[in-house]
Amino acid sequence: MKKIILYIILITAAILCLLPFVWMISTSFMATGQSNVYPPKFFPDKFTLVQYKNLFARLNVAKYLLNSLILSVSVTIVSLFVNSMAGYAFAKYKFSGQKSLFKLLLSFMIVPAQVTMLPLFLMLKEMGLINSYFAVIIPGMASVFGIFLIRQYLLAIPDSLIEAAKLDGASDFQIYFTLILPLAKPILITLAIFTFMGTWNDFLWPLIVMTNDSMYTLPVALANLMGEHNQDTELMMAGSVVTILPILLVFIALQKHYLKGIMMGSIKG
Amino acid sequence: MNNKNKISAAYFFLTPALLAIFIFFLLPVLAAFVMSFTDFDIYSLGNFRYVQFVGFKNYLQILNDPLFWQALKNTFYFVIAGGPLSIAVSLGAAILLNSKLVKYKGFFRLVYFMPVVTTLVAVSVLWRFIYHPKFGILNYLLGFIGIKGIDWLGDPNWAMPAIIFMAVWKNFGYNMIIFIAGLQNIPEDLYEAASIEGASAWQQFKNITLPMLAPTTLFITIITMIGYFQLFAEPYVMTQGGPLNSTLSIVLYMYQEGFRWWNMGYSSALAFILFFIILIVSLIQLKVQKETAL
């Protein structure tokens, strides 16, 4: 009996989670105006790709998709290198002021990103980087959270491995590149997913620095489209599917690493 | 090994990150602080020489700005109603999923987590149509239990609850994962001992689960609250802060002042007030936690 009630609750919750997505996907395959009916329809009368054709042929969505992809991949790669080097230095080197420097960095996490946005915008504008990919990549290069995650992971790696490599005559950089990076692979994958998704889903910053239509990311383009096509339900749903689908696939493929990362990040440091 | 070499290697590895954080985080924070005491506006944007120090003028003006108080009230509404609701749903889901009676845990976890990873802007677009007063599925479903015709996003009394409900739907999966990890760290024999002594499920929850989860709950409360204070995309996409400014949030107001009207001095002051509020509330929570732990 207890078990049945449990399953009823769990399944109802699962339906509530999925229903909006199901409705979104099926509406995206309807002809224009078809979803504006009562009672709402959960399946198209006639399956059509006209909304998607519209998005890609008329509304430049391929370009936005490409922008989102380029930015998410670049930020991920650059920040993985920058953060892993710093995390390695904090975990495996001893230098004066190390502890206080690390604590100082951690304390930065309490500052909301919005505080930096106005001067950062002015700075990038002076550098002529507004409406360029650098406007998103540069502020995303280093993250305290990333450094923290990698440091915690590397602390558990025995020093003897590094000492052995040194005796073999490996340089510091060789050790980082050929020993540490491969050893840190699990945490790097986790951090890569976090960064990729964070960049893909980010809205406020790209909204500020990508003001030129051709530089929009998918979320910025979608919000903009909403202004113009606010009655055009089917088109907007197709746009949402295009925005959500890539990130959902990445998540489903790599969910184990992602969930592990959340739990690691939540362990008090 | 040469010690000097070692140190220079450490600096070599640290430099890119520290430089990036210094130039693109620390300097902007300091600059924003300075800017909040200036009249930086659209004219200054053309030529920095027009900028003048105005002391506390922006902060004083904010205190007399009805829109600021409205935005502050709305933001607190979202944090105080939405935060605990999200956390309660997360905890409930975690406890159900942690039950030994449940199979297919991986499946349920995946489904509950899907809204978390999806793009907030897309989800806001989607929910705008779900909330449609005539054709939306929410009003259709509510029609079965006799509730009819609520204009969710068009009614100033319902717009914020609608945004809160969507936020709970979107976010509960994240904290659920952290709670599950916390639950799994509670030793099983505590429950066994309590069962032998005849403690009810509710008593066990109150006297074992909640106290054992306290550090997890504190962590979750702080990150959820910090996140919720930064409410932006939902009102930007769904209501533009309306109707009648009932969903205008601090960050949305800051964005409008700073990047629509280019009142960047005023906007910086708003940003610092937000920072200050987040800092104070986090410190209060840490303090409360310490005192109850003693």
Coordinates of C-alpha atoms in Angstrom, one line a residue:
Chain A
M1 CA 0.0 0.0 0.0
K2 CA 2.7 2.4 1.1
K3 CA 4.6 1.5 -2.1
I4 CA 1.6 2.3 -4.3
I5 CA 1.1 5.7 -2.8
L6 CA 4.8 6.4 -3.2
Y7 CA 4.7 5.4 -6.9
I8 CA 1.6 7.5 -7.5
I9 CA 3.4 10.6 -6.1
L10 CA 6.6 9.9 -8.0
I11 CA 4.8 9.3 -11.3
T12 CA 2.6 12.3 -11.0
A13 CA 5.6 14.5 -10.3
A14 CA 7.4 12.9 -13.3
I15 CA 4.4 13.8 -15.5
L16 CA 4.4 17.3 -14.2
C17 CA 8.0 17.6 -15.1
L18 CA 7.6 16.2 -18.6
L19 CA 4.2 17.6 -19.6
P20 CA 5.5 21.1 -20.5
F21 CA 8.2 19.6 -22.7
V22 CA 5.8 17.2 -24.4
W23 CA 3.5 20.1 -25.2
M24 CA 6.4 22.2 -26.4
I25 CA 7.6 19.6 -28.8
S26 CA 4.3 18.7 -30.2
T27 CA 3.2 22.3 -30.6
S28 CA 6.4 23.0 -32.5
F29 CA 5.2 20.6 -35.2
M30 CA 1.9 22.4 -35.7
A31 CA 1.0 24.8 -38.4
T32 CA 0.7 28.5 -37.4
G33 CA -2.3 29.2 -35.3
Q34 CA -3.2 25.6 -34.6
S35 CA -2.4 25.7 -31.0
N36 CA -4.6 28.7 -30.3
V37 CA -7.7 26.5 -29.6
Y38 CA -9.6 25.4 -26.6
P39 CA -9.3 22.7 -25.3
P40 CA -5.5 22.7 -25.9
K41 CA -4.2 20.0 -28.2
F42 CA -1.4 17.7 -27.3
F43 CA -0.9 16.3 -30.8
P44 CA -0.7 18.2 -34.1
D45 CA -3.6 17.5 -36.5
K46 CA -1.1 17.4 -39.3
F47 CA 2.6 17.1 -38.6
T48 CA 4.6 19.9 -40.2
L49 CA 8.1 21.2 -40.1
V50 CA 7.1 24.6 -41.3
Q51 CA 8.1 26.3 -38.1
Y52 CA 11.6 24.9 -38.2
K53 CA 12.0 25.8 -41.8
N54 CA 10.9 29.3 -40.9
L55 CA 13.5 29.5 -38.1
F56 CA 16.4 28.4 -40.2
A57 CA 15.5 29.9 -43.6
R58 CA 14.0 33.2 -42.6
L59 CA 15.1 33.9 -39.0
N60 CA 18.9 33.1 -39.1
V61 CA 18.7 30.5 -36.3
A62 CA 21.6 28.5 -37.8
K63 CA 23.8 31.5 -37.1
Y64 CA 22.6 31.8 -33.4
L65 CA 23.1 28.1 -33.0
L66 CA 26.7 28.4 -34.3
N67 CA 27.4 31.4 -32.0
S68 CA 26.1 29.5 -29.0
L69 CA 28.2 26.5 -29.9
I70 CA 31.4 28.5 -30.6
L71 CA 31.1 30.4 -27.3
S72 CA 30.3 27.4 -25.2
V73 CA 33.1 25.3 -26.6
S74 CA 35.7 28.1 -26.4
V75 CA 34.9 29.1 -22.9
T76 CA 35.0 25.5 -21.8
I77 CA 38.4 24.8 -23.4
V78 CA 40.1 28.0 -22.3
S79 CA 38.7 27.9 -18.7
L80 CA 39.7 24.3 -18.3
F81 CA 43.3 25.1 -18.9
V82 CA 43.4 28.2 -16.9
N83 CA 41.5 26.7 -13.9
S84 CA 43.4 23.4 -13.9
M85 CA 46.7 25.2 -13.9
A86 CA 45.7 27.3 -10.9
G87 CA 44.1 24.4 -9.1
Y88 CA 47.2 22.4 -9.6
A89 CA 49.4 25.2 -8.2
F90 CA 47.2 25.5 -5.1
A91 CA 47.1 21.7 -4.6
K92 CA 50.7 20.7 -5.2
Y93 CA 53.0 23.7 -4.7
K94 CA 54.0 25.5 -1.5
F95 CA 54.5 29.2 -1.6
S96 CA 54.1 32.0 0.9
G97 CA 50.7 33.4 1.2
Q98 CA 49.1 30.4 -0.4
K99 CA 46.4 29.8 2.1
S100 CA 45.4 33.4 2.4
L101 CA 45.4 33.8 -1.4
F102 CA 43.1 30.8 -1.7
K103 CA 40.8 32.0 1.0
L104 CA 40.6 35.4 -0.6
L105 CA 39.6 33.8 -3.9
L106 CA 36.9 31.8 -2.2
S107 CA 35.5 34.9 -0.6
F108 CA 35.0 36.4 -4.1
M109 CA 32.3 33.8 -4.7
I110 CA 29.9 35.8 -2.6
V111 CA 30.0 38.8 -5.0
P112 CA 27.1 38.6 -7.4
A113 CA 28.3 38.8 -11.1
Q114 CA 25.9 41.8 -11.7
V115 CA 28.2 44.0 -9.7
T116 CA 31.0 43.6 -12.2
M117 CA 28.9 44.0 -15.3
L118 CA 28.8 47.8 -15.9
P119 CA 32.6 48.4 -15.6
L120 CA 33.3 45.2 -17.5
F121 CA 31.1 46.4 -20.3
L122 CA 32.9 49.8 -20.4
M123 CA 36.2 48.0 -20.3
L124 CA 35.4 45.7 -23.2
K125 CA 33.9 48.6 -25.1
E126 CA 37.1 50.6 -24.8
M127 CA 39.0 47.5 -26.1
G128 CA 36.6 47.3 -29.0
L129 CA 35.4 43.9 -28.1
I130 CA 31.7 44.4 -27.7
N131 CA 29.9 42.2 -30.3
S132 CA 32.8 39.9 -30.6
Y133 CA 33.2 36.4 -29.2
F134 CA 35.9 37.7 -26.8
A135 CA 33.3 39.7 -24.9
V136 CA 32.0 36.4 -23.6
I137 CA 35.2 34.3 -23.6
I138 CA 37.4 36.8 -21.7
P139 CA 35.3 37.2 -18.6
G140 CA 34.7 33.4 -18.6
M141 CA 38.4 32.5 -18.7
A142 CA 38.9 31.9 -14.9
S143 CA 36.4 30.8 -12.3
V144 CA 37.0 30.5 -8.6
F145 CA 34.5 27.6 -8.5
G146 CA 36.5 25.7 -11.1
I147 CA 39.8 26.3 -9.4
F148 CA 38.3 25.1 -6.1
L149 CA 36.9 22.0 -7.7
I150 CA 40.1 21.0 -9.3
R151 CA 42.2 21.8 -6.2
Q152 CA 40.0 19.6 -4.0
Y153 CA 40.4 16.7 -6.5
L154 CA 44.1 17.0 -6.9
L155 CA 44.7 17.1 -3.1
A156 CA 43.9 13.4 -3.1
I157 CA 46.6 12.5 -5.6
P158 CA 49.7 11.2 -3.9
D159 CA 52.8 13.5 -4.1
S160 CA 55.0 10.4 -4.8
L161 CA 53.7 10.2 -8.3
I162 CA 54.9 13.8 -9.0
E163 CA 58.2 13.1 -7.2
A164 CA 58.8 10.1 -9.4
A165 CA 58.2 12.0 -12.6
K166 CA 60.6 14.7 -11.4
L167 CA 63.3 12.1 -10.8
D168 CA 62.8 11.0 -14.3
G169 CA 63.7 14.5 -15.4
A170 CA 60.3 15.8 -16.3
S171 CA 59.8 19.6 -16.3
D172 CA 57.0 21.2 -14.3
F173 CA 55.0 21.8 -17.4
Q174 CA 55.5 18.3 -18.6
I175 CA 54.3 17.0 -15.3
Y176 CA 51.2 19.2 -15.5
F177 CA 50.5 18.2 -19.1
T178 CA 51.3 14.5 -19.2
L179 CA 50.6 13.4 -15.6
I180 CA 48.2 15.8 -13.9
L181 CA 45.8 16.4 -16.7
P182 CA 45.2 12.7 -17.4
L183 CA 44.9 12.0 -13.7
A184 CA 42.3 14.8 -13.3
K185 CA 40.2 13.6 -16.2
P186 CA 37.1 12.8 -14.2
I187 CA 36.9 16.2 -12.6
L188 CA 37.8 17.9 -15.9
I189 CA 34.9 16.3 -17.6
T190 CA 32.6 17.3 -14.8
L191 CA 33.8 20.9 -14.9
A192 CA 33.6 20.9 -18.7
I193 CA 29.9 20.0 -18.6
F194 CA 29.2 22.6 -16.0
T195 CA 31.0 25.3 -18.0
F196 CA 29.5 24.3 -21.3
M197 CA 26.0 24.3 -19.9
G198 CA 26.5 27.5 -18.0
T199 CA 27.7 29.3 -21.1
W200 CA 25.0 27.8 -23.3
N201 CA 22.2 28.8 -20.9
D202 CA 23.6 32.2 -19.9
F203 CA 21.4 35.1 -20.7
L204 CA 22.1 38.4 -19.0
W205 CA 25.8 38.8 -20.0
P206 CA 25.4 37.9 -23.7
L207 CA 22.3 40.1 -23.8
I208 CA 24.5 43.0 -22.7
V209 CA 27.5 42.5 -24.9
M210 CA 25.9 41.0 -28.0
T211 CA 23.8 43.8 -29.3
N212 CA 24.4 43.1 -32.9
D213 CA 21.8 40.8 -34.4
S214 CA 24.5 38.6 -36.1
M215 CA 26.2 37.9 -32.7
Y216 CA 23.1 36.8 -30.7
T217 CA 23.3 33.5 -28.8
L218 CA 20.2 31.3 -28.9
P219 CA 18.8 32.5 -25.6
V220 CA 19.2 36.2 -26.6
A221 CA 17.7 35.5 -30.0
L222 CA 14.8 33.7 -28.5
A223 CA 14.0 36.5 -26.0
N224 CA 14.2 38.9 -28.9
L225 CA 12.0 36.8 -31.1
M226 CA 9.5 36.7 -28.2
G227 CA 9.1 40.4 -28.5
E228 CA 8.2 40.3 -32.2
H229 CA 6.4 37.0 -32.5
N230 CA 4.7 36.9 -29.1
Q231 CA 1.4 35.6 -30.6
D232 CA 3.2 33.0 -32.8
T233 CA 3.1 30.1 -30.3
E234 CA 4.2 27.4 -32.7
L235 CA 7.2 29.3 -33.9
M236 CA 8.3 30.1 -30.4
M237 CA 8.0 26.5 -29.3
A238 CA 10.2 25.4 -32.3
G239 CA 12.7 28.0 -31.2
S240 CA 12.6 26.7 -27.7
V241 CA 13.2 23.2 -28.9
V242 CA 16.2 24.2 -30.9
T243 CA 17.6 26.0 -27.8
I244 CA 17.0 23.2 -25.3
L245 CA 17.6 20.1 -27.4
P246 CA 21.4 20.3 -27.7
I247 CA 21.9 20.9 -24.0
L248 CA 19.5 18.2 -23.0
L249 CA 21.3 15.7 -25.2
V250 CA 24.7 16.7 -23.6
F251 CA 23.1 16.2 -20.2
I252 CA 21.6 12.9 -20.9
A253 CA 24.8 11.6 -22.4
L254 CA 27.0 12.8 -19.5
Q255 CA 24.5 13.0 -16.6
K256 CA 26.7 10.8 -14.3
H257 CA 29.6 13.3 -14.4
Y258 CA 27.3 16.2 -14.0
L259 CA 25.4 14.9 -10.9
K260 CA 28.7 13.9 -9.3
G261 CA 29.9 17.5 -9.8
I262 CA 27.0 18.9 -8.0
M263 CA 27.6 16.7 -5.0
M264 CA 31.3 17.6 -5.0
G265 CA 30.6 21.3 -5.2
S266 CA 28.3 21.0 -2.2
I267 CA 30.8 19.4 0.1
K268 CA 32.0 22.1 2.4
G269 CA 35.5 23.3 1.6
Chain B
M1 CA 65.1 20.2 -6.3
N2 CA 65.7 23.9 -6.4
N3 CA 63.2 25.7 -4.2
K4 CA 63.3 28.9 -6.2
N5 CA 62.4 27.0 -9.4
K6 CA 59.5 25.4 -7.7
I7 CA 58.1 28.8 -6.6
S8 CA 58.5 30.3 -10.1
A9 CA 56.7 27.3 -11.5
A10 CA 53.8 27.8 -9.1
Y11 CA 53.5 31.4 -10.2
F12 CA 53.7 30.3 -13.8
F13 CA 50.6 28.1 -13.3
L14 CA 48.8 30.7 -11.2
T15 CA 49.4 33.8 -13.4
P16 CA 46.7 33.3 -16.1
A17 CA 43.9 32.7 -13.6
L18 CA 45.0 35.4 -11.2
L19 CA 45.5 37.9 -14.0
A20 CA 42.1 37.2 -15.4
I21 CA 40.4 37.4 -12.0
F22 CA 42.2 40.6 -11.2
I23 CA 41.5 42.4 -14.4
F24 CA 38.1 41.1 -15.3
F25 CA 36.6 40.6 -11.8
L26 CA 38.4 42.5 -9.0
L27 CA 39.0 45.7 -11.0
P28 CA 35.4 45.9 -12.2
V29 CA 34.1 45.4 -8.7
L30 CA 36.3 48.3 -7.4
A31 CA 35.4 50.4 -10.5
A32 CA 31.7 49.7 -9.9
F33 CA 32.1 50.8 -6.3
V34 CA 33.7 54.1 -7.4
M35 CA 31.1 54.5 -10.2
S36 CA 28.3 54.2 -7.7
F37 CA 29.5 57.6 -6.3
T38 CA 29.5 59.3 -9.7
D39 CA 26.8 60.6 -12.0
F40 CA 28.0 58.4 -14.9
D41 CA 25.3 58.6 -17.6
I42 CA 24.9 58.5 -21.3
Y43 CA 27.0 61.6 -21.8
S44 CA 29.9 60.2 -19.9
L45 CA 29.6 57.1 -22.1
G46 CA 30.8 59.3 -25.0
N47 CA 33.5 61.0 -23.0
F48 CA 34.7 60.0 -19.6
R49 CA 35.6 63.6 -18.7
Y50 CA 32.0 64.4 -18.1
V51 CA 31.9 62.0 -15.1
Q52 CA 31.7 63.8 -11.7
F53 CA 31.7 62.6 -8.2
V54 CA 28.4 63.1 -6.5
G55 CA 29.1 61.5 -3.1
F56 CA 26.1 59.5 -1.7
K57 CA 23.6 61.1 -4.1
N58 CA 22.8 57.9 -6.0
Y59 CA 22.2 56.0 -2.8
L60 CA 20.1 58.8 -1.3
Q61 CA 18.1 59.0 -4.5
I62 CA 17.6 55.2 -4.5
L63 CA 16.1 55.4 -1.0
N64 CA 13.6 57.9 -2.3
D65 CA 12.8 55.9 -5.4
P66 CA 9.4 54.2 -5.3
L67 CA 10.5 51.9 -8.2
F68 CA 13.4 50.7 -6.1
W69 CA 11.2 49.9 -3.1
Q70 CA 8.8 48.1 -5.4
A71 CA 11.6 46.0 -7.0
L72 CA 13.0 45.3 -3.5
K73 CA 9.6 44.2 -2.3
N74 CA 9.1 41.9 -5.3
T75 CA 12.6 40.4 -5.0
F76 CA 12.0 39.6 -1.3
Y77 CA 8.6 38.2 -2.2
F78 CA 10.3 35.9 -4.7
V79 CA 13.1 34.9 -2.3
I80 CA 11.0 34.4 0.8
A81 CA 8.1 32.6 -0.8
G82 CA 10.0 30.9 -3.6
G83 CA 13.1 29.9 -1.7
P84 CA 11.6 27.8 1.1
L85 CA 9.0 26.3 -1.3
S86 CA 11.7 25.2 -3.7
I87 CA 13.8 23.7 -0.8
A88 CA 10.7 21.9 0.7
V89 CA 9.9 20.3 -2.7
S90 CA 13.5 19.3 -3.2
L91 CA 13.6 17.7 0.2
G92 CA 10.3 15.9 -0.3
A93 CA 11.5 14.6 -3.7
A94 CA 14.8 13.5 -2.2
I95 CA 13.2 11.6 0.7
L96 CA 10.8 9.8 -1.7
L97 CA 13.6 8.9 -4.1
N98 CA 15.8 7.7 -1.2
S99 CA 13.1 5.2 -0.1
K100 CA 14.2 1.6 -0.3
L101 CA 10.8 0.7 -1.8
V102 CA 11.5 2.6 -5.0
K103 CA 12.9 1.1 -8.1
Y104 CA 13.9 2.9 -11.3
K105 CA 15.5 5.6 -9.2
G106 CA 17.8 6.7 -12.1
F107 CA 14.9 7.3 -14.3
F108 CA 13.0 9.5 -11.9
R109 CA 16.1 11.4 -11.0
L110 CA 16.8 12.1 -14.7
V111 CA 13.2 13.3 -15.3
Y112 CA 13.2 15.5 -12.2
F113 CA 16.5 17.0 -13.2
M114 CA 15.6 17.8 -16.8
P115 CA 14.1 21.2 -16.1
V116 CA 17.3 22.2 -14.2
V117 CA 19.6 21.8 -17.3
T118 CA 17.2 23.4 -19.8
T119 CA 17.8 27.0 -20.8
L120 CA 15.9 29.4 -18.5
V121 CA 14.9 31.7 -21.4
A122 CA 13.4 28.9 -23.4
V123 CA 11.6 27.6 -20.3
S124 CA 10.2 31.1 -19.6
V125 CA 9.0 31.3 -23.2
L126 CA 7.4 27.9 -22.8
W127 CA 5.7 28.8 -19.5
R128 CA 4.4 32.1 -20.9
F129 CA 2.2 30.0 -23.2
I130 CA 1.4 27.4 -20.5
Y131 CA 0.0 30.4 -18.5
H132 CA -2.0 31.7 -21.4
P133 CA -5.4 32.6 -19.9
K134 CA -7.5 31.2 -22.8
F135 CA -5.3 28.5 -24.6
G136 CA -2.8 27.6 -21.9
I137 CA -2.7 24.1 -20.5
L138 CA -2.6 25.2 -16.9
N139 CA -6.0 26.9 -17.0
Y140 CA -7.3 23.9 -19.0
L141 CA -6.1 21.5 -16.3
L142 CA -7.4 23.7 -13.5
G143 CA -10.8 23.8 -15.2
F144 CA -11.3 20.2 -14.2
I145 CA -11.3 21.2 -10.5
G146 CA -13.5 24.2 -11.2
I147 CA -10.9 27.0 -11.2
K148 CA -11.4 29.1 -14.2
G149 CA -10.0 32.0 -16.2
I150 CA -7.1 33.2 -14.1
D151 CA -4.9 35.6 -16.1
W152 CA -1.7 34.4 -14.6
L153 CA 0.8 36.9 -16.1
G154 CA -1.7 39.7 -16.7
D155 CA -3.0 40.0 -13.1
P156 CA -0.7 41.9 -10.7
N157 CA -1.7 39.6 -7.9
W158 CA -0.9 36.4 -9.8
A159 CA 2.1 37.3 -11.9
M160 CA 4.7 36.8 -9.1
P161 CA 3.1 33.5 -7.8
A162 CA 3.2 32.3 -11.4
I163 CA 6.9 33.1 -11.7
I164 CA 7.5 31.4 -8.3
F165 CA 5.7 28.3 -9.4
M166 CA 7.7 28.1 -12.6
A167 CA 10.9 28.6 -10.6
V168 CA 10.1 25.7 -8.2
W169 CA 9.4 23.5 -11.2
K170 CA 12.6 24.5 -12.9
N171 CA 14.9 24.3 -9.9
F172 CA 13.9 21.7 -7.4
G173 CA 15.9 18.9 -9.1
Y174 CA 19.2 20.6 -8.3
N175 CA 18.8 20.8 -4.5
M176 CA 17.2 17.3 -4.6
I177 CA 20.5 15.8 -5.8
I178 CA 22.3 17.5 -2.9
F179 CA 19.7 16.4 -0.4
I180 CA 19.9 12.8 -1.7
A181 CA 23.7 12.9 -1.1
G182 CA 23.1 14.2 2.4
L183 CA 20.5 11.6 3.2
Q184 CA 22.8 8.8 2.2
N185 CA 25.3 10.0 4.7
I186 CA 22.9 9.5 7.6
P187 CA 23.8 6.2 9.3
E188 CA 21.1 3.6 8.9
D189 CA 21.3 2.3 12.5
L190 CA 19.9 5.7 13.8
Y191 CA 16.6 4.9 12.1
E192 CA 16.7 1.2 13.2
A193 CA 17.2 2.2 16.8
A194 CA 14.4 4.8 16.6
S195 CA 12.1 2.2 15.1
I196 CA 12.8 -0.3 17.9
E197 CA 11.9 2.4 20.4
G198 CA 8.6 2.9 18.5
A199 CA 9.3 6.3 16.9
S200 CA 6.8 7.2 14.2
A201 CA 7.9 8.2 10.7
W202 CA 7.2 11.9 11.5
Q203 CA 9.2 11.7 14.7
Q204 CA 12.1 10.1 12.9
F205 CA 12.0 12.8 10.2
K206 CA 11.9 15.5 12.9
N207 CA 14.5 14.1 15.3
I208 CA 16.9 12.3 12.9
T209 CA 16.6 13.4 9.3
L210 CA 16.2 17.2 9.8
P211 CA 19.0 17.6 12.4
M212 CA 21.4 15.3 10.5
L213 CA 20.7 17.3 7.3
A214 CA 21.3 20.6 8.9
P215 CA 24.7 21.4 7.3
T216 CA 23.3 20.4 3.9
T217 CA 20.2 22.5 4.4
L218 CA 22.3 25.5 5.4
F219 CA 24.4 25.2 2.3
I220 CA 21.3 24.7 0.1
T221 CA 19.5 27.7 1.7
I222 CA 22.4 30.0 1.1
I223 CA 23.0 29.0 -2.6
T224 CA 19.3 29.0 -3.3
M225 CA 18.8 32.4 -1.7
I226 CA 21.8 34.0 -3.5
G227 CA 20.5 32.6 -6.8
Y228 CA 16.9 33.8 -6.2
F229 CA 18.0 37.3 -5.3
Q230 CA 19.4 37.5 -8.8
L231 CA 15.9 37.0 -10.5
F232 CA 16.1 38.4 -14.0
A233 CA 15.4 36.3 -17.0
E234 CA 11.9 35.1 -15.9
P235 CA 10.4 38.6 -15.6
Y236 CA 12.5 39.9 -18.6
V237 CA 11.0 37.3 -20.9
M238 CA 7.5 36.7 -19.4
T239 CA 6.3 40.0 -18.1
Q240 CA 9.0 42.7 -18.7
G241 CA 8.5 43.5 -15.0
G242 CA 4.7 44.1 -15.3
P243 CA 1.9 44.1 -14.8
L244 CA 2.0 47.4 -12.9
N245 CA 5.7 46.6 -12.0
S246 CA 4.5 43.6 -9.9
T247 CA 7.4 41.4 -11.1
L248 CA 10.1 44.1 -11.5
S249 CA 13.2 42.6 -9.7
I250 CA 16.3 44.4 -8.5
V251 CA 18.5 43.0 -11.2
L252 CA 15.9 43.8 -13.9
Y253 CA 15.7 47.4 -12.6
M254 CA 19.5 47.5 -12.5
Y255 CA 19.6 46.3 -16.1
Q256 CA 17.1 48.8 -17.3
E257 CA 18.7 51.7 -15.5
G258 CA 22.2 50.7 -16.6
F259 CA 21.9 49.3 -20.1
R260 CA 18.7 50.8 -21.4
W261 CA 18.9 54.3 -20.0
W262 CA 22.7 54.2 -19.4
N263 CA 22.4 55.7 -15.9
M264 CA 25.5 53.6 -15.0
G265 CA 26.3 55.4 -11.7
Y266 CA 22.8 54.9 -10.4
S267 CA 22.8 51.3 -11.7
S268 CA 26.1 50.6 -9.9
A269 CA 24.7 51.8 -6.7
L270 CA 21.7 49.4 -7.2
A271 CA 24.2 46.6 -7.8
F272 CA 26.0 47.3 -4.6
I273 CA 22.8 47.4 -2.6
L274 CA 21.9 44.0 -4.0
F275 CA 25.4 42.7 -3.0
F276 CA 25.0 44.2 0.4
I277 CA 21.6 42.5 1.0
I278 CA 23.0 39.1 -0.2
L279 CA 26.0 39.5 2.1
I280 CA 23.9 40.4 5.2
V281 CA 21.3 37.6 4.6
S282 CA 24.1 35.0 4.2
L283 CA 25.9 36.2 7.3
I284 CA 22.6 36.0 9.3
Q285 CA 22.0 32.5 8.1
L286 CA 25.5 31.4 9.0
K287 CA 25.1 32.9 12.5
V288 CA 21.7 31.4 13.1
Q289 CA 23.2 28.0 12.1
K290 CA 26.2 28.4 14.5
E291 CA 23.9 29.3 17.4
T292 CA 21.5 26.5 16.9
A293 CA 24.4 24.1 16.6
L294 CA 25.8 25.1 20.0

